[in-house]
Coordinates of C-alpha atoms in Angstrom, one line a residue:
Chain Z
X1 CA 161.6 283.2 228.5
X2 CA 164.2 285.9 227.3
X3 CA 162.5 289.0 226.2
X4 CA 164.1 291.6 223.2
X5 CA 162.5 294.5 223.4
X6 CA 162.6 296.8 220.8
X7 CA 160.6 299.8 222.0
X8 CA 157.1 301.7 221.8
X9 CA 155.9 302.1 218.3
X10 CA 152.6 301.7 216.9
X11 CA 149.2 299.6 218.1
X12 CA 151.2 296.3 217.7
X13 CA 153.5 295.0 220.4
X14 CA 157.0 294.4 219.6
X15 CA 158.1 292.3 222.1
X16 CA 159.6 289.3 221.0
X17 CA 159.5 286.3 223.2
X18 CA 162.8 284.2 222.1
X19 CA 161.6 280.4 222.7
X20 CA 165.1 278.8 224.8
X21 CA 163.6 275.4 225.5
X22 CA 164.9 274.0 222.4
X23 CA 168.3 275.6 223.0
X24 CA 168.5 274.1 226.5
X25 CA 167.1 270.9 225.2
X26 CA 169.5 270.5 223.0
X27 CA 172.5 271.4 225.0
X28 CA 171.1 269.1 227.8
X29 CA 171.6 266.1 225.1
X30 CA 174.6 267.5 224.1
X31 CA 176.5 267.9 227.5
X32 CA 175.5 264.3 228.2
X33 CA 176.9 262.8 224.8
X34 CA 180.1 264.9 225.4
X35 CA 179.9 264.4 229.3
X36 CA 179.7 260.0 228.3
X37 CA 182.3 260.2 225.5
X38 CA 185.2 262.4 227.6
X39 CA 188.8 261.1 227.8
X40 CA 189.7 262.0 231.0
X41 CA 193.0 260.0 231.2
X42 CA 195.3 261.5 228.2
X43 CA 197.0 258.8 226.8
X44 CA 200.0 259.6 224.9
X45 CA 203.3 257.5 223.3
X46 CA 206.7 257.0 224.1
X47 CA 208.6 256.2 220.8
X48 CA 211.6 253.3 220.7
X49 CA 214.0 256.1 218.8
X50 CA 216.2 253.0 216.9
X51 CA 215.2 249.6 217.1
X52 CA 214.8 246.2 219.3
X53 CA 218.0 244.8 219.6
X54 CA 217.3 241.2 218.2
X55 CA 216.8 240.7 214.9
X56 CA 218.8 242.1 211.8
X57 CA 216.4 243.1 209.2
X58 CA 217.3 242.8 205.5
X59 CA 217.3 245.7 203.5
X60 CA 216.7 248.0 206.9
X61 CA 219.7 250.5 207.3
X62 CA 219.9 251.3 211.1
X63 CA 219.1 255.2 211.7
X64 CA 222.6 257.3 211.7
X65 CA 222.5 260.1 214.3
X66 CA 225.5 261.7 215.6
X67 CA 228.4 260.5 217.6
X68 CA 227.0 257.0 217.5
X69 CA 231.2 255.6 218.1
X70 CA 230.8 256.9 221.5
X71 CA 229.2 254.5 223.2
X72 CA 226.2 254.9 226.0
X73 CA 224.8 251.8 227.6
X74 CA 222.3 252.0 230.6
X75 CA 222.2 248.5 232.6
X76 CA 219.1 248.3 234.9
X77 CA 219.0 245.8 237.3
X78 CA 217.1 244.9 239.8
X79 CA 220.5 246.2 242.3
X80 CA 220.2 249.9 240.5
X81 CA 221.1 251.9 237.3
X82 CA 225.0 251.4 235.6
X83 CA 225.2 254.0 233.4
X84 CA 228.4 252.8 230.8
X85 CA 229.7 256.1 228.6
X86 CA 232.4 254.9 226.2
X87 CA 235.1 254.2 229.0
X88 CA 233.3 255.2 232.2
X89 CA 231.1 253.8 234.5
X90 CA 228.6 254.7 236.7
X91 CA 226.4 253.1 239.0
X92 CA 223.9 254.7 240.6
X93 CA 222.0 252.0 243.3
X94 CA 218.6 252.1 244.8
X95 CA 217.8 254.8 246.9
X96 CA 215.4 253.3 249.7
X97 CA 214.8 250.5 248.1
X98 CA 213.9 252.5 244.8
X99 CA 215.3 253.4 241.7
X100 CA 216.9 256.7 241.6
X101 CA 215.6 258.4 238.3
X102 CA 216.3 261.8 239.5
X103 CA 220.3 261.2 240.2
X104 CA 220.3 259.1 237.2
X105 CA 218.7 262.2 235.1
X106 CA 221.4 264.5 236.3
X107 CA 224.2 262.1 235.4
X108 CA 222.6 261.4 231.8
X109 CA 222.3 265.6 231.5
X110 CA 226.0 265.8 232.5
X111 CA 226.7 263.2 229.8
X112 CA 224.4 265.3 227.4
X113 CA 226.9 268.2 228.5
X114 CA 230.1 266.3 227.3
X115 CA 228.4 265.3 224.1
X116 CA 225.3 267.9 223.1
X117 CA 225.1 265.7 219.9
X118 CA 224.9 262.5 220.8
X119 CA 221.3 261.3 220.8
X120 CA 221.4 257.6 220.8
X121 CA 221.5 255.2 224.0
X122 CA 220.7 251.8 224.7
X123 CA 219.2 249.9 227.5
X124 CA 220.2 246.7 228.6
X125 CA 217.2 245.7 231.5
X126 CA 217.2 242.5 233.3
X127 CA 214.2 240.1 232.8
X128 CA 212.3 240.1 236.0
X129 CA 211.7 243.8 236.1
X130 CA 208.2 245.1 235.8
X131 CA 207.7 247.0 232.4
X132 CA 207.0 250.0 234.3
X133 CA 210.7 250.8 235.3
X134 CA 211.9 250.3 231.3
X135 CA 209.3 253.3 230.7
X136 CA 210.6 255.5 233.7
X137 CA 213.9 255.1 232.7
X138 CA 213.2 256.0 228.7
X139 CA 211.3 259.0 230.4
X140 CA 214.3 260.1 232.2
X141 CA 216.0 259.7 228.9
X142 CA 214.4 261.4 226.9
X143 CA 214.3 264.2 229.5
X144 CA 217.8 264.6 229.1
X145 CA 218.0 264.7 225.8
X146 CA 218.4 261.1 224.3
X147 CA 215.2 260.4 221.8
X148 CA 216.8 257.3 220.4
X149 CA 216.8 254.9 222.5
X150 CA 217.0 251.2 222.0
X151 CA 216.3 247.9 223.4
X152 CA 218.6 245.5 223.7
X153 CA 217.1 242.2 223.6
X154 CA 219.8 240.1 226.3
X155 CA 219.9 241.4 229.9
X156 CA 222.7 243.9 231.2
X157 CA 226.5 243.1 231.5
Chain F
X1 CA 182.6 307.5 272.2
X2 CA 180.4 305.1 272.8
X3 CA 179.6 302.7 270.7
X4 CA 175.3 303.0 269.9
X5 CA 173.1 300.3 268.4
X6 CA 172.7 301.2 264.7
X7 CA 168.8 302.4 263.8
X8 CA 166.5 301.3 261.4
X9 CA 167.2 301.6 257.7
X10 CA 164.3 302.7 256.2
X11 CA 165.6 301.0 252.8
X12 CA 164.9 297.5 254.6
X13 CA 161.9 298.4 256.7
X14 CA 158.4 296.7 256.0
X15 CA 156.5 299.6 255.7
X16 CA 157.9 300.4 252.4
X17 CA 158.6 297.0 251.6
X18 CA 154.2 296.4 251.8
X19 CA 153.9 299.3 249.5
X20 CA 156.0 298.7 246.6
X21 CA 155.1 294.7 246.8
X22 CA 151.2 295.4 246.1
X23 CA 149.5 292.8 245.3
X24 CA 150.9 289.3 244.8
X25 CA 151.7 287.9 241.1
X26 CA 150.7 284.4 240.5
X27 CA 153.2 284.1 237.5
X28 CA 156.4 283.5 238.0
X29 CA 158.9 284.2 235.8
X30 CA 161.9 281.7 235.5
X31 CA 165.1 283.7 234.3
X32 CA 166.7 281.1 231.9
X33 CA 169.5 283.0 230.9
X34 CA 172.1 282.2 233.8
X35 CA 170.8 278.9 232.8
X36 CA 171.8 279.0 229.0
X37 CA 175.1 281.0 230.2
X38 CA 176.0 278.0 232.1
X39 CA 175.5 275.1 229.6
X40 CA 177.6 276.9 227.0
X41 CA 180.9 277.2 228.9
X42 CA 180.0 273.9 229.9
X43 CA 179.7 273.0 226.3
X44 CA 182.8 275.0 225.4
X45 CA 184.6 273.5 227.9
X46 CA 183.6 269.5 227.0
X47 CA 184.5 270.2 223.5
X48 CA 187.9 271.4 224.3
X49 CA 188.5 268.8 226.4
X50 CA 186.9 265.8 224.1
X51 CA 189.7 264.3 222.6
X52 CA 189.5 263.1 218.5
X53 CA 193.5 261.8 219.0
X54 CA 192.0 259.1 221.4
X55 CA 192.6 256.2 219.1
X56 CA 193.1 253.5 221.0
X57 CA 190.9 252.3 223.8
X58 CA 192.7 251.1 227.1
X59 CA 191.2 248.0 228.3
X60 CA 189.9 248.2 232.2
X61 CA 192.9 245.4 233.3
X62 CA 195.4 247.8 231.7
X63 CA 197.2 250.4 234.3
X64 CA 199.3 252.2 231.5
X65 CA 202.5 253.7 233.3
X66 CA 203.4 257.2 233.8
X67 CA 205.3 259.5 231.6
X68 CA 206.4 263.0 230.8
X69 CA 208.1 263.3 227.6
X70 CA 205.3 262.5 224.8
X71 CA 203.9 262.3 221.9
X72 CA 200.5 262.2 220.4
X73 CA 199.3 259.4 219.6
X74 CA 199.5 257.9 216.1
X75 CA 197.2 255.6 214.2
X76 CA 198.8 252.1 213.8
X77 CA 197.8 248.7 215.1
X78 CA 197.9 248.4 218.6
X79 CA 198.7 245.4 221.1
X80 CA 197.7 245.1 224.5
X81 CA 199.1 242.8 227.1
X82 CA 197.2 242.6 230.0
X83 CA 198.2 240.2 233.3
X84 CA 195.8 237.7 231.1
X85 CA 196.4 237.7 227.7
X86 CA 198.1 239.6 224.9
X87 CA 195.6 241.1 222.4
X88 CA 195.3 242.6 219.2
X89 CA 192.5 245.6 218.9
X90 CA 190.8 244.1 222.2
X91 CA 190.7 240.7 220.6
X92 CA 192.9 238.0 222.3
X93 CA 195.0 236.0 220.7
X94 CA 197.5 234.3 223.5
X95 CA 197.6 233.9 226.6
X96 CA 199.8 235.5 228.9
X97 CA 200.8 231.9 230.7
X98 CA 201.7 230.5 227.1
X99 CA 204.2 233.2 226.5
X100 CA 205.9 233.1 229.6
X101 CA 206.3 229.0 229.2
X102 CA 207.4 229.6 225.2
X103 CA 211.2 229.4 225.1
X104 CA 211.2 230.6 221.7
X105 CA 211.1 234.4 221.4
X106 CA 208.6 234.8 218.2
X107 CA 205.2 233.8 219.4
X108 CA 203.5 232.2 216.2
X109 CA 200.1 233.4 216.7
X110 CA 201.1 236.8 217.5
X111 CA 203.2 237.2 214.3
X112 CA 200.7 235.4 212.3
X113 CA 197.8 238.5 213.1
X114 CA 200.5 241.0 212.9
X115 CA 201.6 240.0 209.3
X116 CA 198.1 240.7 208.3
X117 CA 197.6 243.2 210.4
X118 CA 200.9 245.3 208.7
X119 CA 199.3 244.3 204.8
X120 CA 196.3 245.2 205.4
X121 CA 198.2 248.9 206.3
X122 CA 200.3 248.1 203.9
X123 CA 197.5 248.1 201.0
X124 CA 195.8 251.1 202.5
X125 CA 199.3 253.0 202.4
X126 CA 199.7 252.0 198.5
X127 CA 196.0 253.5 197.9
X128 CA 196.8 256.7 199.6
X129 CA 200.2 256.9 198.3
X130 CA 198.7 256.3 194.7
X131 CA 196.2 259.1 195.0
X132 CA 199.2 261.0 196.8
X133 CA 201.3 261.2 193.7
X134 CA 198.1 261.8 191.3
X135 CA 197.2 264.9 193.4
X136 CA 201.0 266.1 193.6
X137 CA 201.6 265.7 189.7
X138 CA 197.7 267.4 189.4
X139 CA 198.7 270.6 191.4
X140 CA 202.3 270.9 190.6
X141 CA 203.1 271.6 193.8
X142 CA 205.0 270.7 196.6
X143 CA 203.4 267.9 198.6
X144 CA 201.7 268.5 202.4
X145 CA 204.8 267.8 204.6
X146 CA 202.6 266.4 207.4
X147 CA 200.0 264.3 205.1
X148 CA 203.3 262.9 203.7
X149 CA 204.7 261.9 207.0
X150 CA 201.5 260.5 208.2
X151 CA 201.2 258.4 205.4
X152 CA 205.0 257.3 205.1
X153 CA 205.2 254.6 207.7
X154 CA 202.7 252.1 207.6
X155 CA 204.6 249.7 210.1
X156 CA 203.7 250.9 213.1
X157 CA 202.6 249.4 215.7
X158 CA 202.0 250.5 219.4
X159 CA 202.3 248.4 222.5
X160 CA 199.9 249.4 224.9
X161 CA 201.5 247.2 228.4
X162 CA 200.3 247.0 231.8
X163 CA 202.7 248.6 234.4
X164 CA 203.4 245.3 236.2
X165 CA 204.1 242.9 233.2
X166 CA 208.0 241.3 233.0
X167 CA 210.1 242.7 231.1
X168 CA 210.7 239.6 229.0
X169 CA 207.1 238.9 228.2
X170 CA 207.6 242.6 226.7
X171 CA 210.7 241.3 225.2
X172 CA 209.0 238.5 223.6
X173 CA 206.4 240.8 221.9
X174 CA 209.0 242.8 220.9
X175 CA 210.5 240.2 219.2
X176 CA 207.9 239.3 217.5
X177 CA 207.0 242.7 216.0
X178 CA 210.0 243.2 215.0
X179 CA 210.1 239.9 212.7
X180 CA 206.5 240.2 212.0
X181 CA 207.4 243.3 209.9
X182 CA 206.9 245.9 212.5
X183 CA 209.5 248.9 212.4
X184 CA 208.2 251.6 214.2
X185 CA 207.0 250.8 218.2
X186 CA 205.4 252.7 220.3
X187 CA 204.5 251.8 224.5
X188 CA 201.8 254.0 225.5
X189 CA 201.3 255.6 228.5
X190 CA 199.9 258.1 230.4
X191 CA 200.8 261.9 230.5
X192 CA 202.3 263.2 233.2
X193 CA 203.7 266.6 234.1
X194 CA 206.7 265.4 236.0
X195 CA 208.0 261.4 236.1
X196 CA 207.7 260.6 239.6
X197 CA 210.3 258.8 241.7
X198 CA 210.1 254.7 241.3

């Protein structure tokens, strides 16, 4: 036990024994309740910036952000990435049998480059891909500086 | 110079040690202190980490994918889709094979729970938004941004998707939150520092 002591004065003893057992106990019970109850994976939220491309809502204005004319399609397919920016393409295939999400970062930061205001894009991916590769590419958009994003509902061009 | 074989330390030596020892205590004092020193950075340190945003809880058959640009979580109703079924707050409501065979988009049952589902948020959002307005006109002050916010979109809905599902199972859910009423979707996933390579 923890001992204060507060010097020679007097007959009577002034030590004073400080009784931890109830302090351990209780921080025994609580390191278990916290040690049962921790998150240890941190689950978090990517947003859909516009909409789902399928259904016209009544009485639900689409969001307005800037230079929505221009026009920035991403086509994922199970051959690669097709980047379409207004008149331009790009196609950016798989890289050892992969997707390339780091060369089709840097072509969506040079796009962010030619047009700093733009924040919309939309992605057109093919049915039989796994959900997984939708969310890698959102990532990469996002990265770069495109928070809305859309869905379109049919499969790339 | 050579190199000589160090001599005794008198500090160390046993003659000195059998004096100052004396006599042998039989209590034995157990210093708690390192102890108590040790369960509250351990404490501190669960607390920090224990998370209150956790609202959703990930069913085992779920592998969430990765991502790196985030946001917190928000409170809305949340659908799973698992390589079995698709759920609705752990319960399930269809199963995975049904959607795949459905050639219509809008899966009935889904829509059906998610209409109620959005009401019932939809009710709440009215009874906050009520007492909302009664405590703005009561203080005469401008509003909490943030508690506004929060309480501004009640159709939400987050899609919590295993990493391997099709995409147009996804689609199909999709769909049908977006004609059930939903307007704001969110996938979650798990934080990551940096995306890694597909």
């Amino acid at each position: 036990m923890a001992q204060i002591e507060s010097g020679r004065g007097g007959g009577r003893s002034k030590n004073v024994d400080l009784n931890l057992i109830p302090f351990i106990d209780l921080m025994s019970v609580l390191i278990t309740f916290l040690l049962i109850t921790a998150v240890w994976t941190q689950v978090s939220m990517i947003q859909l910036g516009t909409s789902f491309y399928s259904k016209k809502v009544e009485g639900v204005e689409p969001i307005k952000t800037p230079d929505m004319d221009i026009s920035l399609r991403v086509d994922i397919k199970s051959s690669g990435y097709t980047i379409v920016f207004g008149q331009q393409y790009f196609s950016i295939p798989l890289k050892e049998k992969e997707f390339d999400t780091e060369r089709f970062f840097s072509e969506m930061e040079k796009i962010k480059k030619q047009v700093p205001n733009k924040q919309d894009a939309v992605v057109a991916i093919s049915n039989e891909l796994p959900y997984e590769i939708l969310i890698h590419s959102m990532d990469q958009l996002l990265r770069s500086g495109f928070p809305a994003i859309s869905i379109a509902a049919g499969g790339p061009k | 110079m050579a190199i000589q074989r160090p001599g005794e330390r008198y500090r160390y030596s046993r003659f000195l040690k059998r004096r100052a020892q004396g006599k042998r205590s039989t209590t034995v004092l157990l210093s708690l202190t390192a102890m108590v020193d040790m369960f509250t950075v351990l404490v501190i340190f669960l607390l920090q980490n224990s998370d209150p945003g956790a609202l959703n809880f990930v069913p085992a058959n779920i592998t969430l994918p990765k991502a790196s640009v985030v946001k917190d979580l928000k409170p809305a109703v949340v659908v799973s889709i698992s390589a079995e079924s698709v759920l609705i707050e752990n319960e399930s409501i269809v199963t995975l094979v049904q959607v795949k065979d459905a050639k219509d988009w809008v899966i009935p049952e889904l829509k059906k729970i998610i209409e109620e589902k959005l009401l019932i948020a939809q009710k709440k959002y009215e009874i906050k938004n009520k007492n909302y307005i009664r405590e703005a006109v009561a203080n005469k002050a401008s509003t909490d941004g943030n508690g506004g916010e929060a309480s501004l979109n009640w159709n939400k809905v987050t899609v919590q998707a295993d990493k391997g599902i099709d995409i147009l199972t996804v689609k199909k859910v999709l769909t049908t939150l977006t004609v059930a009423g939903a307007r704001e979707i969110n996938f979650a996933v798990t934080k990551t520092a940096v995306s890694s390579t597909l």
